[in-house]
């Protein structure tokens, strides 16, 4: 089942794909995929079946897309989670490293990524995203996939020059062993709100595909194109930490809630036809349209605009 | 007006202080301070006045406190925003550096901060917090305070050993000038979801005090005590970036929404009676109770538990 949230006469409305060309509108109480995942997958699927039988039809080509989950409680993103990363890591954790992207950063398929020239370099990061169904804390790895409502696409837009700006090289205060004195330890710390969380830095969608249609979330081709040129051509088989490992680890620290979104980390492998790395795609210089495609889910395309 | 969210017979319920010893219950449609700030300050104040006139009374001593905003759209925290910081900074931004704390980290006054021994060192960070009323993007500094609904207290619990674990020393991929090739630049990057965003790492409350009762948010004494021992004794006059500057800067990047919370950064000055720095208060070793007090707002106290 492919579900999406659209703007329907000014109201967020959940729809289900009846074919590649048409969707059916769900009953009014479902404004977005989050509202389904917060009830139960069963109730949601029943409502979607009701819509498939008798809901209003709309042509897919005419839709105004919104983020499938309008206001996730949190968007947890996993950093450096591709098998191409470890050889670049001098030191780092043996577990998933995570940051939070605010829900205000989300935009739907087709909506512009809006940049300022002062943002410096800005590149796309194509990612598989997990939408949580039943929430929980301390979820066992063996049970983790039962907490997934579905899968979608996140373009984790990143501004590395803002990252550099928001990195401190400083003397961290550490306690001295014993007593009330402190010692200073030279450290680096970086803060991601701007470089990962600015408005429009979170294209999400277009569809959430329910788990019954994704036999294996680690066998999906994922590509990124810029103005039609293939740049990234990777597979979710190259994820370093699996969906189950990330859900188990994240939920050990942060209770996951229905509708939470997890960005699984950037697909990095360059197209075998040669060409640029995703970090070469400076959207602030190039403009144009960036698209992320995942087999079985769809294509999330967003034009660049300046503000 | 002092507003709080409590658990009232299993339901989140908004109350207003009638005195230091008693609160009045607001009409049912207001579950928390967020639900007021999302309507309008005027409607909220009218409802609170209705409660003051005729609402059910409860003794303050018996309340079960919840985070005043149950589920903020985002919690924006400003890093290293105290005048004591700059002399420790070797390099860093000239603007507020920010990270996002997930709403799932919030707990109310009196609720335990729950730690695992494996979290390593964990210390409190006493902070003034701003609750946004009318949201907006690109808010002018001169207009910023009109977007504040009220002020509360955030204890920005921090686990520096988890921060160290989630810091990468790595070869960042940068584009080469011109062409599709890349070069590698040795960099440090740290990811705050675990060390700032774990469950219970966000005590918030007890009260949100409306702006009419806080003549100057930069003239408030802020203290932190551990088991009654005064550790931090600072004032919001020592904030490096003011509330207006932070709202203007943050809203330039992230549209602020009603009910969003901004943590203004850690009060650091040690008690003049001498003693520990806040970083010495390793709650994971010491246990006990940590309390943050801000003049005119109240006292946010939380016991430490292990899980």
JSON list of C-alpha atoms in Angstrom, two decimals, chain A residues 80 84-92 121 123 160 163 268 277 279, chain B residues 167-175 182-189 191:
[
{"chain": "A", "resi": 80, "resn": "UNK", "atom": "CA", "xyz": [27.95, 8.13, 8.40]},
{"chain": "A", "resi": 84, "resn": "UNK", "atom": "CA", "xyz": [31.93, 3.54, 2.19]},
{"chain": "A", "resi": 85, "resn": "UNK", "atom": "CA", "xyz": [32.47, 5.59, 5.36]},
{"chain": "A", "resi": 86, "resn": "UNK", "atom": "CA", "xyz": [34.60, 3.48, 7.68]},
{"chain": "A", "resi": 87, "resn": "UNK", "atom": "CA", "xyz": [37.79, 3.86, 5.68]},
{"chain": "A", "resi": 88, "resn": "UNK", "atom": "CA", "xyz": [37.47, 7.63, 6.07]},
{"chain": "A", "resi": 89, "resn": "UNK", "atom": "CA", "xyz": [36.93, 7.46, 9.84]},
{"chain": "A", "resi": 90, "resn": "UNK", "atom": "CA", "xyz": [40.08, 8.02, 11.91]},
{"chain": "A", "resi": 91, "resn": "UNK", "atom": "CA", "xyz": [38.13, 7.53, 15.13]},
{"chain": "A", "resi": 92, "resn": "UNK", "atom": "CA", "xyz": [34.41, 7.25, 15.83]},
{"chain": "A", "resi": 121, "resn": "UNK", "atom": "CA", "xyz": [27.77, 24.84, -0.10]},
{"chain": "A", "resi": 123, "resn": "UNK", "atom": "CA", "xyz": [24.36, 19.16, -1.01]},
{"chain": "A", "resi": 160, "resn": "UNK", "atom": "CA", "xyz": [28.77, 21.78, 5.21]},
{"chain": "A", "resi": 163, "resn": "UNK", "atom": "CA", "xyz": [28.58, 22.92, 9.79]},
{"chain": "A", "resi": 268, "resn": "UNK", "atom": "CA", "xyz": [27.19, 7.42, -1.15]},
{"chain": "A", "resi": 277, "resn": "UNK", "atom": "CA", "xyz": [30.19, 12.50, -5.45]},
{"chain": "A", "resi": 279, "resn": "UNK", "atom": "CA", "xyz": [29.17, 16.24, -1.94]},
{"chain": "B", "resi": 167, "resn": "UNK", "atom": "CA", "xyz": [32.37, 12.42, 17.91]},
{"chain": "B", "resi": 168, "resn": "UNK", "atom": "CA", "xyz": [34.03, 11.46, 14.65]},
{"chain": "B", "resi": 169, "resn": "UNK", "atom": "CA", "xyz": [37.55, 12.41, 13.68]},
{"chain": "B", "resi": 170, "resn": "UNK", "atom": "CA", "xyz": [37.38, 11.73, 9.98]},
{"chain": "B", "resi": 171, "resn": "UNK", "atom": "CA", "xyz": [38.20, 12.70, 6.44]},
{"chain": "B", "resi": 172, "resn": "UNK", "atom": "CA", "xyz": [35.30, 14.84, 5.27]},
{"chain": "B", "resi": 173, "resn": "UNK", "atom": "CA", "xyz": [34.57, 14.77, 1.55]},
{"chain": "B", "resi": 174, "resn": "UNK", "atom": "CA", "xyz": [34.86, 18.23, 0.00]},
{"chain": "B", "resi": 175, "resn": "UNK", "atom": "CA", "xyz": [34.46, 19.00, -3.68]},
{"chain": "B", "resi": 182, "resn": "UNK", "atom": "CA", "xyz": [36.81, 15.31, -4.35]},
{"chain": "B", "resi": 183, "resn": "UNK", "atom": "CA", "xyz": [39.43, 16.06, -1.76]},
{"chain": "B", "resi": 184, "resn": "UNK", "atom": "CA", "xyz": [39.55, 14.89, 1.84]},
{"chain": "B", "resi": 185, "resn": "UNK", "atom": "CA", "xyz": [39.68, 17.39, 4.71]},
{"chain": "B", "resi": 186, "resn": "UNK", "atom": "CA", "xyz": [40.46, 16.17, 8.23]},
{"chain": "B", "resi": 187, "resn": "UNK", "atom": "CA", "xyz": [37.50, 17.20, 10.37]},
{"chain": "B", "resi": 188, "resn": "UNK", "atom": "CA", "xyz": [35.73, 16.62, 13.66]},
{"chain": "B", "resi": 189, "resn": "UNK", "atom": "CA", "xyz": [31.99, 16.29, 13.88]},
{"chain": "B", "resi": 191, "resn": "UNK", "atom": "CA", "xyz": [26.21, 14.25, 16.96]}
]
